[in-house]
Short mmCIF file of C-alpha atoms in Angstrom, two decimals:
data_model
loop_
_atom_site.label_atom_id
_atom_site.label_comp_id
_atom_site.label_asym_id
_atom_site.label_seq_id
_atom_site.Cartn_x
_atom_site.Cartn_y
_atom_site.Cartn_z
CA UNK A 1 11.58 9.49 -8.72
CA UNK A 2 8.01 8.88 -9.18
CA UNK A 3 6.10 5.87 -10.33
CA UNK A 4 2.58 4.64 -11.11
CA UNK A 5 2.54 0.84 -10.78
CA UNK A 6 -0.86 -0.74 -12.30
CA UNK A 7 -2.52 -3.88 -11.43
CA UNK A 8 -5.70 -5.74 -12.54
CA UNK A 9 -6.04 -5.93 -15.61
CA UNK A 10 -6.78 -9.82 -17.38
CA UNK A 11 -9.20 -11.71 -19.78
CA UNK A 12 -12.74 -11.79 -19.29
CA UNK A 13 -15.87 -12.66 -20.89
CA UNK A 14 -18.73 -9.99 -21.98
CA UNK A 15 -21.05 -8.96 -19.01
CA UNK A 16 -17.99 -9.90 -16.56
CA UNK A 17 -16.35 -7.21 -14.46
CA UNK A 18 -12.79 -6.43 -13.75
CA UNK A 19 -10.90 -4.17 -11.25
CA UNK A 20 -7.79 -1.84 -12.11
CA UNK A 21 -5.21 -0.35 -9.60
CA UNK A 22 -3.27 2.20 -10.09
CA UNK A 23 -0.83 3.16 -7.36
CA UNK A 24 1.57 6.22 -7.23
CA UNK A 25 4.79 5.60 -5.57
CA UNK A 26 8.06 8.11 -4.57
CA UNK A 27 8.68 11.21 -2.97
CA UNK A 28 5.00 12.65 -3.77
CA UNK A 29 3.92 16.01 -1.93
CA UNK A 30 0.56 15.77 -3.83
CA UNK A 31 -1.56 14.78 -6.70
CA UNK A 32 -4.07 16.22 -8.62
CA UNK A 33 -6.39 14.52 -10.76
CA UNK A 34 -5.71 10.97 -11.96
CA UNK A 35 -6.98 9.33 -14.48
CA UNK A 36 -7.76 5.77 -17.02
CA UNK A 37 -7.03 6.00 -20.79
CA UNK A 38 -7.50 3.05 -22.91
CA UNK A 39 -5.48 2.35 -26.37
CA UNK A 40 -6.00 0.07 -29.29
CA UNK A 41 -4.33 -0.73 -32.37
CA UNK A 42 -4.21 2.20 -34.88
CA UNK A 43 -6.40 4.52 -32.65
CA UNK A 44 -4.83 7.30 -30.61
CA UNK A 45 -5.24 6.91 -26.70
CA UNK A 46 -8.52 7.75 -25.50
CA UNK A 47 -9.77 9.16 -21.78
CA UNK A 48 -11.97 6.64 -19.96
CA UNK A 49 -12.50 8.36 -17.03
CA UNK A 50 -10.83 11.43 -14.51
CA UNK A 51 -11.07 12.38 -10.73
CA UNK A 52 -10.11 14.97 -9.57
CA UNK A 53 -8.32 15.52 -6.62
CA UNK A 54 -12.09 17.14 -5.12
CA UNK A 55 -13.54 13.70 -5.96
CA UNK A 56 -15.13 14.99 -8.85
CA UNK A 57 -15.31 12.82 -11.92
CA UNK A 58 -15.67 12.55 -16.07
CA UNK A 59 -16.31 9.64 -17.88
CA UNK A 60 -16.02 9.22 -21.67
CA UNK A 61 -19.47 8.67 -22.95
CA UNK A 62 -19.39 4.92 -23.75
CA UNK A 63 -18.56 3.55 -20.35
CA UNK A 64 -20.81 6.17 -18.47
CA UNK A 65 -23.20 3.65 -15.77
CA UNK A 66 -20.52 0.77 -16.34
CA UNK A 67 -17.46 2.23 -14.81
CA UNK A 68 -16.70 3.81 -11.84
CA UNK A 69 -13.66 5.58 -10.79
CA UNK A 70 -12.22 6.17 -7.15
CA UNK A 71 -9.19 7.19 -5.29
CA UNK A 72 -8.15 6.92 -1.96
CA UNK A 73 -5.65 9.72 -1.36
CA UNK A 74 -4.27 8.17 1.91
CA UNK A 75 -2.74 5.33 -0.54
CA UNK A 76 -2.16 7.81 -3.71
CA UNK A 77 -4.17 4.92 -5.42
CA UNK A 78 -6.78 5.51 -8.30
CA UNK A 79 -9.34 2.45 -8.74
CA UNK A 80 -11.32 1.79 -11.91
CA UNK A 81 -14.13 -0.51 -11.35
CA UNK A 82 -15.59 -1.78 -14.40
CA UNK A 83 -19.26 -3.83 -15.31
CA UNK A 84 -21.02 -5.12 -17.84
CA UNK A 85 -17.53 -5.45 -19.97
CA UNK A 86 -18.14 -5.73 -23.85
CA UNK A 87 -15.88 -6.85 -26.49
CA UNK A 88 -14.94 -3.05 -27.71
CA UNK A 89 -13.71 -2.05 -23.67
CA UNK A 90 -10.82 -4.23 -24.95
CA UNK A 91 -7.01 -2.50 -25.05
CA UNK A 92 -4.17 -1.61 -23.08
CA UNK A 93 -5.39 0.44 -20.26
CA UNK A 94 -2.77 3.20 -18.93
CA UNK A 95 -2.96 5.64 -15.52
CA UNK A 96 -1.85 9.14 -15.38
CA UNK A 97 -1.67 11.50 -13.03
CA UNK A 98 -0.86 14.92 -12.52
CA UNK A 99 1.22 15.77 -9.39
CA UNK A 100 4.15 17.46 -7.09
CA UNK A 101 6.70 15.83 -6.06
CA UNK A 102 10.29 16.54 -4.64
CA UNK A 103 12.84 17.68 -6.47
CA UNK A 104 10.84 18.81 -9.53
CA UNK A 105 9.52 21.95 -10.20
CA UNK A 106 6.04 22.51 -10.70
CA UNK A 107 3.18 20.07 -11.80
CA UNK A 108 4.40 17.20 -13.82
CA UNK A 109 2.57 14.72 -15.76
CA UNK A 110 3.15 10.70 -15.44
CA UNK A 111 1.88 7.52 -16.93
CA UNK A 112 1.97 4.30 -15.82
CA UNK A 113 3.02 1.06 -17.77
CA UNK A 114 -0.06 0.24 -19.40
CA UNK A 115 -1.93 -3.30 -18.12
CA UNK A 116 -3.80 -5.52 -21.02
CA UNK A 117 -7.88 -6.13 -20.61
CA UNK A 118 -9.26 -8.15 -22.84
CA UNK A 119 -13.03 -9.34 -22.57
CA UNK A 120 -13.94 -11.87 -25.24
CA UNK A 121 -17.51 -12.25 -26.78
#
């Protein structure tokens, strides 16, 4: 049984910064990339940014120079540091990741709970 627990997320005001956690627990041989998506009301779920399991990275185009993704593989954790916050980075941000893990075969695809950032004007 696999599991991506997030953490992080909160209320903040525009220009302020917050840090999400994303942390992939259970029998895990290895992960591929990981990833942020963000969703609002009536709007499918969007991308916000991908690493892959190189280290390289995509961002969706309005949070390029404000956010910044990591991962440390030794924890199976993805990071998503975010600056300069506005009013529209607000929804319910979500974790995936693509990975092996015992007992299943093949890749398999899993998202995390979702955590809630809101940033106020």
């Amino acid at each position: 049984q696999v599991q991506l627990v997030e953490s992080g997320g909160g209320l903040v005001q525009a220009g302020g910064s917050l840090r999400l956690s994303c942390a992939a627990a259970g029998s895990i041989l290895s992960i591929n990339d990981m990833g942020w998506y963000r969703e609002v009301p009536g709007k499918q779920r969007e991308l916000v940014a991908v690493i892959a399991s190189s280290g390289s990275t995509n961002y969706a185009a309005s949070v390029k120079g404000r956010f910044n993704i990591s991962r440390d593989n030794a924890k199976n954790t993805v990071y998503l540091q975010m600056n300069s916050l506005k009013p529209e980075d607000t929804g319910v941000y979500y974790c995936k990741a693509h990975l092996y893990s015992t007992g299943s075969w093949g890749q398999r695809q899993y998202w995390g709970q979702g955590t809630q950032v809101t940033v106020s004007s």
